[in-house]
PDB file of C-alpha atoms and ligand atoms in Angstrom:
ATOM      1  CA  UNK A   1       0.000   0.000   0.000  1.00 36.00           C
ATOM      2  CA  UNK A   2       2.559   2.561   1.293  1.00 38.00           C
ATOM      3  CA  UNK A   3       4.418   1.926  -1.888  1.00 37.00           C
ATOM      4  CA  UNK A   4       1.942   2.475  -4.349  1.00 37.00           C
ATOM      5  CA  UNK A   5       0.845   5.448  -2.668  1.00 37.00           C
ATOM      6  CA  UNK A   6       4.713   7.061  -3.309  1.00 36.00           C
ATOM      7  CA  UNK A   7       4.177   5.741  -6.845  1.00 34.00           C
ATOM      8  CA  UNK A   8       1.180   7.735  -7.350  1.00 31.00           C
ATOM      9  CA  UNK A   9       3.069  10.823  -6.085  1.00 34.00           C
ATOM     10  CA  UNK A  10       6.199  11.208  -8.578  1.00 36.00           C
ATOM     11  CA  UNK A  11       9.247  12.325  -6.783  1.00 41.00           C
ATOM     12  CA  UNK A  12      11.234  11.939 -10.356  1.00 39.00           C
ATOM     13  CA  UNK A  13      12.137   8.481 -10.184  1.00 43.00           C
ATOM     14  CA  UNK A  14      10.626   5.545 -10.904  1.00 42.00           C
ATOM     15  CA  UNK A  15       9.097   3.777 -13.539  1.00 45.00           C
ATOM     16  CA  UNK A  16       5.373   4.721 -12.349  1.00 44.00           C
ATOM     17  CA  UNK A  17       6.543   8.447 -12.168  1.00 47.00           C
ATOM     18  CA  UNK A  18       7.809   8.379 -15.826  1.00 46.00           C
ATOM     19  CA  UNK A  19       3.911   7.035 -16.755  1.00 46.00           C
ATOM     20  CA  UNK A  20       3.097   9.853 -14.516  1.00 52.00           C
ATOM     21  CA  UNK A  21       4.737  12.309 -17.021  1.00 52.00           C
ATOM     22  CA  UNK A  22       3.669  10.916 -19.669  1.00 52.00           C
ATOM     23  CA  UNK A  23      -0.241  11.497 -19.027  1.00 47.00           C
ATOM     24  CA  UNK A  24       0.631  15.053 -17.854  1.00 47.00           C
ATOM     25  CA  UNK A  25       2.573  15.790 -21.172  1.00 51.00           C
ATOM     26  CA  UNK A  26      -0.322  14.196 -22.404  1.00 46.00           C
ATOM     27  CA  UNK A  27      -2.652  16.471 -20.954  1.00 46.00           C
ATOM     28  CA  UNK A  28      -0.930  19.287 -22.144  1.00 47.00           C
ATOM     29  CA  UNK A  29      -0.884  18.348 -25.561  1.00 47.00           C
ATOM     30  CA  UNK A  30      -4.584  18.387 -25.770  1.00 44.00           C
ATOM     31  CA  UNK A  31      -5.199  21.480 -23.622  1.00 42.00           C
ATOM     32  CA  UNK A  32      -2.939  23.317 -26.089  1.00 48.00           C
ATOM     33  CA  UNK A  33      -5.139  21.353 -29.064  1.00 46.00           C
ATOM     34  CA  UNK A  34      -8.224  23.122 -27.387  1.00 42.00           C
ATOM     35  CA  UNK A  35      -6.623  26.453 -26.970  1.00 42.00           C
ATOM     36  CA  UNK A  36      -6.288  26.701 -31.050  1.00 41.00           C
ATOM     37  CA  UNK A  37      -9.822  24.638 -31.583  1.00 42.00           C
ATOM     38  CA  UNK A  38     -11.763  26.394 -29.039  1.00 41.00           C
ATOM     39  CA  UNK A  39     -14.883  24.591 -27.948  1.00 39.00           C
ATOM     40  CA  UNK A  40     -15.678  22.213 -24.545  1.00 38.00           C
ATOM     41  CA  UNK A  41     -15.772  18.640 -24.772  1.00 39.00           C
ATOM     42  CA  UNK A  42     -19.363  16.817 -24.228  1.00 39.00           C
ATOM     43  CA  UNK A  43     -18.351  15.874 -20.421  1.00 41.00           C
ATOM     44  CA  UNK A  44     -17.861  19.472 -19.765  1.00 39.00           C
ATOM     45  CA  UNK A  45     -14.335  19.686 -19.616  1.00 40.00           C
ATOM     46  CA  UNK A  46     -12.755  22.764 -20.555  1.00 36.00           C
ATOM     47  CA  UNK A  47     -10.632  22.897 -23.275  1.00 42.00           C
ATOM     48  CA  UNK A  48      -9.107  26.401 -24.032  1.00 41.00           C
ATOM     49  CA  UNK A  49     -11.116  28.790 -25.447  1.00 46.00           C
ATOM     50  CA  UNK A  50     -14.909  26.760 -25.436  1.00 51.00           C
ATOM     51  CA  UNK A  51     -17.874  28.876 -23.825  1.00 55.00           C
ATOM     52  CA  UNK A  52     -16.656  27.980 -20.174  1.00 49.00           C
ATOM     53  CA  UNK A  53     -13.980  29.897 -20.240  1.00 46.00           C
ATOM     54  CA  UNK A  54     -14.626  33.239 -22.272  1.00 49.00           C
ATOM     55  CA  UNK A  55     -16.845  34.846 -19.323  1.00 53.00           C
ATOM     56  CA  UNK A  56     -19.088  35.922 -22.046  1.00 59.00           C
ATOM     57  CA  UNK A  57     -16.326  37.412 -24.160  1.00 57.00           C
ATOM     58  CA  UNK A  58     -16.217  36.437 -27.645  1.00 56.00           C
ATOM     59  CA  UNK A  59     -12.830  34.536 -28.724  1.00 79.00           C
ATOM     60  CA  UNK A  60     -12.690  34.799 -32.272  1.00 87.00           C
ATOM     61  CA  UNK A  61     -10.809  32.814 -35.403  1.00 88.00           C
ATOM     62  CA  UNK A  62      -8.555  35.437 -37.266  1.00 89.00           C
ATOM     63  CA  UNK A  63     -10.640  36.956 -39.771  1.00 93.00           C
ATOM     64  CA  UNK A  64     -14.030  35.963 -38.511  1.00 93.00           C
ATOM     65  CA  UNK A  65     -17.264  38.272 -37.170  1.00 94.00           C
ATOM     66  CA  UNK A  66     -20.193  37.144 -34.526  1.00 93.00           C
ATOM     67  CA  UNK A  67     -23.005  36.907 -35.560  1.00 96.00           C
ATOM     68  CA  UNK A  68     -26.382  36.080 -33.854  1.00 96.00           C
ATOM     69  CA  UNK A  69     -28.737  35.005 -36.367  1.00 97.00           C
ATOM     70  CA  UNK A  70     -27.120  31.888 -38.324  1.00 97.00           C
ATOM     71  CA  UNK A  71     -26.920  32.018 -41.752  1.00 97.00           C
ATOM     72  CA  UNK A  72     -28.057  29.199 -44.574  1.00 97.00           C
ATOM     73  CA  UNK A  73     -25.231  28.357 -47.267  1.00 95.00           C
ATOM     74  CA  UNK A  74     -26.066  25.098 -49.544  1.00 94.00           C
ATOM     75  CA  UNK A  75     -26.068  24.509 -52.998  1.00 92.00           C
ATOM     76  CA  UNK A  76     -29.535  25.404 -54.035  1.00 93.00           C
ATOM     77  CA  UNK A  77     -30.983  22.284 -53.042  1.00 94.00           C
ATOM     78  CA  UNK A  78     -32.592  21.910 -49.291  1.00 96.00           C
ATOM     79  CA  UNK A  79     -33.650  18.286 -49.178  1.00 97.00           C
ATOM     80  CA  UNK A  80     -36.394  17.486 -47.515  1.00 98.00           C
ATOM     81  CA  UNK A  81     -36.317  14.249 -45.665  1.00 98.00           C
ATOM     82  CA  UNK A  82     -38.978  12.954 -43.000  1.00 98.00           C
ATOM     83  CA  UNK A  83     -37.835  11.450 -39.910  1.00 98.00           C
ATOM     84  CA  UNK A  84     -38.825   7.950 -41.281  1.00 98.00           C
ATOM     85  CA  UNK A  85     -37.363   8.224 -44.644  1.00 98.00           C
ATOM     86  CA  UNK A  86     -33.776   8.935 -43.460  1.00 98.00           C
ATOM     87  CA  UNK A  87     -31.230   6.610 -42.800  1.00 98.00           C
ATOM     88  CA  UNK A  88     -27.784   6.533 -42.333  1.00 99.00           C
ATOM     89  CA  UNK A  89     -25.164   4.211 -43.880  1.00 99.00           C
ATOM     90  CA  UNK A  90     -21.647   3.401 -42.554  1.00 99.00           C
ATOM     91  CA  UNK A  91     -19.834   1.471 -44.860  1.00 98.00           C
ATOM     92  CA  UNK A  92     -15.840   1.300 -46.387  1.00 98.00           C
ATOM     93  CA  UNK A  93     -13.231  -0.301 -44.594  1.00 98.00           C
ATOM     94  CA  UNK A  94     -14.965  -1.462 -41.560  1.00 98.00           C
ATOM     95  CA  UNK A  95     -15.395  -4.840 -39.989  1.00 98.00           C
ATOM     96  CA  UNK A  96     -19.412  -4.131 -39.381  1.00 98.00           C
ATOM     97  CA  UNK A  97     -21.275  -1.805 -41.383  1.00 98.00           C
ATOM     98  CA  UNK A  98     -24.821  -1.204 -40.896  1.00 98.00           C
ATOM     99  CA  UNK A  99     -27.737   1.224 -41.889  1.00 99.00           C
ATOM    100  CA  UNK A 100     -29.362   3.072 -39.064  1.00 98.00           C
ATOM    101  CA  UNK A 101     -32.626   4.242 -39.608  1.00 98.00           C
ATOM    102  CA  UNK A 102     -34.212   7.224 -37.091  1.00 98.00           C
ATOM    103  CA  UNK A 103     -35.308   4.988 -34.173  1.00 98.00           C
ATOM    104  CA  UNK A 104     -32.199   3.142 -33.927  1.00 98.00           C
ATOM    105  CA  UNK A 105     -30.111   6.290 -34.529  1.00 98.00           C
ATOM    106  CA  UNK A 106     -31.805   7.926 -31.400  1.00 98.00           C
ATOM    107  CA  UNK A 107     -32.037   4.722 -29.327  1.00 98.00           C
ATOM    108  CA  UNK A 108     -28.034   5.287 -29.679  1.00 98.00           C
ATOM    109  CA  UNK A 109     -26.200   6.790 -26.684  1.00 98.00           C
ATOM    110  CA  UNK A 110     -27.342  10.590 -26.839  1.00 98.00           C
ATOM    111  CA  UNK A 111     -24.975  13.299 -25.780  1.00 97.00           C
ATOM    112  CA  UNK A 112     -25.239  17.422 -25.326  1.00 97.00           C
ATOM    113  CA  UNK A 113     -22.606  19.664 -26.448  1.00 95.00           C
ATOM    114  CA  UNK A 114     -21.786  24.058 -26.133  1.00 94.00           C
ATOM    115  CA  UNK A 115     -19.678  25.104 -29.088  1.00 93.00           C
ATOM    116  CA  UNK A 116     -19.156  27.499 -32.028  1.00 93.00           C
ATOM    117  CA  UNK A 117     -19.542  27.576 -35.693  1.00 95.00           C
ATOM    118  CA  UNK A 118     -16.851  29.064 -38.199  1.00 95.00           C
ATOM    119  CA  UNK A 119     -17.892  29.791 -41.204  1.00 96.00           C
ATOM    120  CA  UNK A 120     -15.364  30.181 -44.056  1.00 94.00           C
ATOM    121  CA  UNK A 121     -17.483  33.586 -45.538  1.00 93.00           C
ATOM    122  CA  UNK A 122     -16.133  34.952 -42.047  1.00 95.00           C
ATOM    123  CA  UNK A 123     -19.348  34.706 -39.743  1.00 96.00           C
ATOM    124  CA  UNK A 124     -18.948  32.912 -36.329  1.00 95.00           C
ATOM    125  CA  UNK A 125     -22.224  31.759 -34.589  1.00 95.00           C
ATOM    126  CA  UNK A 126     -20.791  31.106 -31.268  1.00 92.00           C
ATOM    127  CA  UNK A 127     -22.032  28.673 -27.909  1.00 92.00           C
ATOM    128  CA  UNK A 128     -24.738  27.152 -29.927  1.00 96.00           C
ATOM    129  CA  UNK A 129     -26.248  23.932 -27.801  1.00 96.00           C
ATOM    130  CA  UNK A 130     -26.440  20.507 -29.623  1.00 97.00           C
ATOM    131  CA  UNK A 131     -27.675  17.344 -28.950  1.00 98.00           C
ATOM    132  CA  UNK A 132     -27.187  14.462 -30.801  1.00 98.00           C
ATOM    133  CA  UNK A 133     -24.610  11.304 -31.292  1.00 98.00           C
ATOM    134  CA  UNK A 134     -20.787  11.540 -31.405  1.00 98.00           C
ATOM    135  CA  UNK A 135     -19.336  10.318 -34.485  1.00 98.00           C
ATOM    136  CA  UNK A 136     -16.675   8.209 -32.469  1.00 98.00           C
ATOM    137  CA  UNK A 137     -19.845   6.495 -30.985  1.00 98.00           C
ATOM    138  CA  UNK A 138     -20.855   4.953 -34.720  1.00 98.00           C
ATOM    139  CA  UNK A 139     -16.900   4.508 -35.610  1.00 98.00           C
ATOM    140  CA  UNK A 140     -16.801   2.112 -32.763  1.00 98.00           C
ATOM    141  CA  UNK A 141     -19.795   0.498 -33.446  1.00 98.00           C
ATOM    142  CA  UNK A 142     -18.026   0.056 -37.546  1.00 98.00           C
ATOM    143  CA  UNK A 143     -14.990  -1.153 -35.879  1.00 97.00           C
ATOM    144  CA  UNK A 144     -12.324   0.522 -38.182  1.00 97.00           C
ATOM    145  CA  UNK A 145      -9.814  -1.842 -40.061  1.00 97.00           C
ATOM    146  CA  UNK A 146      -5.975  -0.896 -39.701  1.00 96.00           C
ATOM    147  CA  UNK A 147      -6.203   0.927 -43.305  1.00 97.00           C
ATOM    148  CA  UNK A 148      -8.810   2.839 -42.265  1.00 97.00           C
ATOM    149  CA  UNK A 149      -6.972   6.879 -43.018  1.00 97.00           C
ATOM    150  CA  UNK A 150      -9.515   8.878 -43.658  1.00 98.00           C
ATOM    151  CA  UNK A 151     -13.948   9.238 -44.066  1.00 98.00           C
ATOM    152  CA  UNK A 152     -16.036  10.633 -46.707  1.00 98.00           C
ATOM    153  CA  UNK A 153     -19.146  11.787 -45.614  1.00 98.00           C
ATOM    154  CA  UNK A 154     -22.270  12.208 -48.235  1.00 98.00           C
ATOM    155  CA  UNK A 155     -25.246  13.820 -48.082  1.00 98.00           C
ATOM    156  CA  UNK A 156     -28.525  13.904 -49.389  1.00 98.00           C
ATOM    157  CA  UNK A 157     -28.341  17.351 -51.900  1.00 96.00           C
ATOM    158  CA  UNK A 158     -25.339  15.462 -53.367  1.00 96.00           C
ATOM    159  CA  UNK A 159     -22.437  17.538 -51.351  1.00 97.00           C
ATOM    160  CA  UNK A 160     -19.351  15.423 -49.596  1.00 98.00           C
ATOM    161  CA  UNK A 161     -16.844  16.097 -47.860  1.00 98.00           C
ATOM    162  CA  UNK A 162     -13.890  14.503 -46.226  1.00 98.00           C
ATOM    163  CA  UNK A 163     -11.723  14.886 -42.833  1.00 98.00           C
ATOM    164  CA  UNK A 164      -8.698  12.218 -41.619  1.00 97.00           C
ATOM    165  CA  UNK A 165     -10.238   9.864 -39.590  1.00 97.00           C
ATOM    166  CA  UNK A 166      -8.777  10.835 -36.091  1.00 96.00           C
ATOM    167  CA  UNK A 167     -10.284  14.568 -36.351  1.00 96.00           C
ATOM    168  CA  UNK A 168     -13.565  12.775 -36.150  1.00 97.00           C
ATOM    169  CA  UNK A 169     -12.827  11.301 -32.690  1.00 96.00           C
ATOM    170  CA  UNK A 170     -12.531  14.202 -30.830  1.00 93.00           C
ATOM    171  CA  UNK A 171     -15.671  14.644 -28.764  1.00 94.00           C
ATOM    172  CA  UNK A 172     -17.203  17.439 -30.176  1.00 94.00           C
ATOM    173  CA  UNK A 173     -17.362  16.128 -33.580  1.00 96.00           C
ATOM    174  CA  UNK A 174     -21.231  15.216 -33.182  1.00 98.00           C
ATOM    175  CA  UNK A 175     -24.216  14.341 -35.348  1.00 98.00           C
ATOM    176  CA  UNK A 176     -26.483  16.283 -33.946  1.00 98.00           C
ATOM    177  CA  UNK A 177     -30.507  16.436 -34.452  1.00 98.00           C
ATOM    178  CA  UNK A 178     -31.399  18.918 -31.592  1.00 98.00           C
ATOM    179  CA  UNK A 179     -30.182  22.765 -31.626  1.00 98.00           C
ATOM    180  CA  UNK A 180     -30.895  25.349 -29.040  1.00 98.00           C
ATOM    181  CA  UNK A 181     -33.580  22.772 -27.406  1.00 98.00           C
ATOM    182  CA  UNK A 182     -35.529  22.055 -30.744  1.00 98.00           C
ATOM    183  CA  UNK A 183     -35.219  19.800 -33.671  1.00 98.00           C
ATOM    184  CA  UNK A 184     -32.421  20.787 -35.990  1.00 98.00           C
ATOM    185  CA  UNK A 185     -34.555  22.998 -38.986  1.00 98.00           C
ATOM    186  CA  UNK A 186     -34.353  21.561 -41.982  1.00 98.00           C
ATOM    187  CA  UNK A 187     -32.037  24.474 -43.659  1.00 98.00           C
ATOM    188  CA  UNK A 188     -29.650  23.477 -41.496  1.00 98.00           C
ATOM    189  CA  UNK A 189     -29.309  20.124 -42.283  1.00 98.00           C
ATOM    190  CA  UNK A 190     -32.620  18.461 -40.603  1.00 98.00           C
ATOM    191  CA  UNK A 191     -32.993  15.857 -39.404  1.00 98.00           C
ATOM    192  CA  UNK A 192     -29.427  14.972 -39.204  1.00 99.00           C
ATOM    193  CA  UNK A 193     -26.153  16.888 -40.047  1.00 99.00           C
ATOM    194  CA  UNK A 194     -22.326  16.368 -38.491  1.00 98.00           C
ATOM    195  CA  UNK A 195     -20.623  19.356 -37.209  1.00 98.00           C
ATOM    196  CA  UNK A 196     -16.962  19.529 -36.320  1.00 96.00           C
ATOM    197  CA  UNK A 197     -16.444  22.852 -34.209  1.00 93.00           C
ATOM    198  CA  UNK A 198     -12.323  22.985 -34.596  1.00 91.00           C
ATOM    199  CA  UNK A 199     -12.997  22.948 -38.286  1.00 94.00           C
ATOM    200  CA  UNK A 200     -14.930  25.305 -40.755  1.00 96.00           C
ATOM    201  CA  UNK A 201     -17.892  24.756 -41.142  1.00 97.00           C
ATOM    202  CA  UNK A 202     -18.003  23.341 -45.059  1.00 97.00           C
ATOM    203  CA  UNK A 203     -16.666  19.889 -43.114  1.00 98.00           C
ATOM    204  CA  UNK A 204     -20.064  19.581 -41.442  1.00 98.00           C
ATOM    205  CA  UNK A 205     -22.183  18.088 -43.485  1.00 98.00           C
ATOM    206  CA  UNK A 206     -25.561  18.671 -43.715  1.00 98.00           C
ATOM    207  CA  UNK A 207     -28.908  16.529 -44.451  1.00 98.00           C
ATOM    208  CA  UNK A 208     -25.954  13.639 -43.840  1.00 99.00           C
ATOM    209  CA  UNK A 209     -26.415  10.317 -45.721  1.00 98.00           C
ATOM    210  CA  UNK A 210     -23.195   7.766 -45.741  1.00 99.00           C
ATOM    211  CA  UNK A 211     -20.111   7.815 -43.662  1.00 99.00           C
ATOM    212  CA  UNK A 212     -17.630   5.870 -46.157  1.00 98.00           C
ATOM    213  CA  UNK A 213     -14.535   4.871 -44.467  1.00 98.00           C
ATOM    214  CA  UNK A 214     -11.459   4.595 -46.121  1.00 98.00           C
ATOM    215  CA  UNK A 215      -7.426   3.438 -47.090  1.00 98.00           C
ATOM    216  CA  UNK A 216      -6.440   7.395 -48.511  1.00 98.00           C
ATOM    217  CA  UNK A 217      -8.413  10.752 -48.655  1.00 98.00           C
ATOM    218  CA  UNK A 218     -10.953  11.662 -51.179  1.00 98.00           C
ATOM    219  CA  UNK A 219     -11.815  15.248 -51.321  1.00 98.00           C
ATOM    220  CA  UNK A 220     -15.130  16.657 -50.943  1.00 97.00           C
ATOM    221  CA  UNK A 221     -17.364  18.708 -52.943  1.00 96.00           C
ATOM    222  CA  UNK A 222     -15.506  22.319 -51.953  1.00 95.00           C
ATOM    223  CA  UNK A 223     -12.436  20.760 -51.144  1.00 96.00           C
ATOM    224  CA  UNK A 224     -12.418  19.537 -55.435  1.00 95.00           C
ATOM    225  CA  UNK A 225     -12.775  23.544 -55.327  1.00 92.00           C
ATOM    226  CA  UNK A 226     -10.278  25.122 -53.839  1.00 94.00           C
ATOM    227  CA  UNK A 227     -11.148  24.968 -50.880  1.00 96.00           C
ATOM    228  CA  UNK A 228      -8.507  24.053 -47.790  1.00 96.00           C
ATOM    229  CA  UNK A 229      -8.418  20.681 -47.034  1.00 97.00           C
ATOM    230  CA  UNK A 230      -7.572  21.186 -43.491  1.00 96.00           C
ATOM    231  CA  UNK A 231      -9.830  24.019 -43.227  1.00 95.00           C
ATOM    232  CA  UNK A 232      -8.641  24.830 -39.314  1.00 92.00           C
ATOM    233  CA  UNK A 233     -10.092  28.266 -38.400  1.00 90.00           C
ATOM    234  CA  UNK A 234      -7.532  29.734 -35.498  1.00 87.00           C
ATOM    235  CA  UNK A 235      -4.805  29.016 -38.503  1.00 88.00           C
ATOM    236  CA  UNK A 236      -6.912  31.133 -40.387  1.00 91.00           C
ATOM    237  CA  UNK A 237      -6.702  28.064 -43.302  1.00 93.00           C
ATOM    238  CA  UNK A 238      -9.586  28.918 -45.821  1.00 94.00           C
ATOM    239  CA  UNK A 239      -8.336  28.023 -49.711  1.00 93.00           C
ATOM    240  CA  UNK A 240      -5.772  25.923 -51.108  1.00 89.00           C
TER     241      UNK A 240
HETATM  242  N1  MTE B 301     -25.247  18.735 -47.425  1.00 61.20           N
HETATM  243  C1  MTE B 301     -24.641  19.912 -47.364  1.00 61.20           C
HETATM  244  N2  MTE B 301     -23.903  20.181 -46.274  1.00 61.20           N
HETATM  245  C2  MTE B 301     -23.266  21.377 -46.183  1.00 61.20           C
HETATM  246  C3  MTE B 301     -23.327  22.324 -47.220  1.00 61.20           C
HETATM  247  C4  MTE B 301     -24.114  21.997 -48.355  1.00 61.20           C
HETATM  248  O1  MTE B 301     -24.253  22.774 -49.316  1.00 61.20           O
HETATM  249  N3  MTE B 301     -24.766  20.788 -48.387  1.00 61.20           N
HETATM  250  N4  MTE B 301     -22.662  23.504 -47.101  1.00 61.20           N
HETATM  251  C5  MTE B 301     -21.531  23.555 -46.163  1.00 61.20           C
HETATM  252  C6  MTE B 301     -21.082  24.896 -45.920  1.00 61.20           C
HETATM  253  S1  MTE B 301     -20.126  25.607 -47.115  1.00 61.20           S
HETATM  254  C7  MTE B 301     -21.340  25.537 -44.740  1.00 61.20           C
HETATM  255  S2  MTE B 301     -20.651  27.027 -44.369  1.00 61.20           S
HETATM  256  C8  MTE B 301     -22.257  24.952 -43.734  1.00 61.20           C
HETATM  257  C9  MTE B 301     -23.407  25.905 -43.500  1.00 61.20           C
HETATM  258  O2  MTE B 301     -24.295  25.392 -42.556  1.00 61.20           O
HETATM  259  P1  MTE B 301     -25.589  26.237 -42.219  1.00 61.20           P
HETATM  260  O3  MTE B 301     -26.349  26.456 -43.506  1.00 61.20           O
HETATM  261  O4  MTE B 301     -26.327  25.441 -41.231  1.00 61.20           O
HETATM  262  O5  MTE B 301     -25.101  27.559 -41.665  1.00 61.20           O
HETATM  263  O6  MTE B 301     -22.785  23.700 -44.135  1.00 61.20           O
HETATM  264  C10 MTE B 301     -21.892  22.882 -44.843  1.00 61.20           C
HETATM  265  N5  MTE B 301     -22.523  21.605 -45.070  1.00 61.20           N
HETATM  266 MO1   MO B 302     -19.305  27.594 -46.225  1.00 61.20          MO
END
């Protein structure tokens, strides 16, 4: 007992204190990934610059303006899908694919999120309130083979686009049906769209259709167009 309790309290040497470190550094790493991202993880955790920690001051992206109406940017086309014709399909380089239709996408674990939406025209719509299901939640479920690089997410209007697999884990990266208490509007992407807060906003698709998972990247419908394919806001990383 005694020694495990030294272990737990590094004095520098040791093998237990090196693990020690080695969360901390750890730690640090992904406070210092929050502090560019912005945004505060589903468990409440405060990671930087999220809503927790502005005291109602407004931490901008380089570039970008608050705004507190939010804006509707597609391609022309707002599909309109009832609740019982959607479904989702997660397919590609996955041991288990399946097709979730609305009940069993909502009898999946259900989570609440507070962050902010960058939009590459320069608008930011910030602390907006989610609900919905984290993407890592259906990854798991796919259980990812070792090629598995990247996803390519389709939608219903026909737009894709495409993000390296591990950007999707983080656990803000929802699919979210529920906005400011009520059901995600159809402009916006209703009933189901993904949003990725540390990214611009083109990487959330809306009216969302297929996750494909796959071996090497394959660019999206703005990011064929010059858009960045990295798209991270505080690096102010718009076109390519
Ligand atoms: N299916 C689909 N998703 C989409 C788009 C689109 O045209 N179709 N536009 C993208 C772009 S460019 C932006 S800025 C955001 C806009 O989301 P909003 O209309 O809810 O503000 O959705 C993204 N997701
Ligand atoms: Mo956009």
């Amino acid at each position: 007992m005694d020694s495990k309790q030294s272990d737990e309290t590094p004095d520098g040497s040791g093998p237990e204190s090196q693990f020690n470190q080695a969360l901390i550094r750890g730690k640090i790493r992904r406070a210092e990934k929050g502090l560019m991202a912005g945004g505060r993880s589903a468990d409440g955790e405060v990671q930087g610059t999220g809503p927790a920690n502005r005291h109602g001051m407004p931490q901008l992206p380089p570039g970008q303006h608050e705004v507190k109406n939010w804006p509707v940017l597609d391609l022309g086309v707002k599909p309109e899908i009832p609740r019982d014709m959607w479904s989702l399909t997660v397919k590609g380089y996955v041991e288990k694919p399946f097709v979730l239709e609305w009940k069993d996408f909502m009898a999946l674990p259900q989570v609440e999120d507070v962050s902010d939406f960058h939009c590459v025209t320069s608008w930011s719509r910030m602390d907006n309130h989610w609900g919905g299901v984290r993407f890592r939640t259906l990854a798991e479920m796919a259980v990812l083979k070792p090629e598995t690089t990247h996803v390519h997410i389709k939608s219903y209007d026909g737009y894709s686009t495409n993000l390296p697999v591990g950007e999707c884990m983080d656990d803000d990266v929802l699919l979210v049906h529920t906005w400011e208490g009520i059901d995600l509007p159809r402009e916006h992407g209703g009933p189901v769209r993904m949003i990725t807060p540390r990214k611009y906003a083109w990487k959330g698709a809306k009216w969302i259709k297929e996750i494909l998972f796959l071996p090497q990247d394959l660019l999206g419908f703005w990011e064929l167009r010059g858009y960045s394919n990295t798209a991270e806001p505080w690096f102010n990383d718009r076109y390519s």
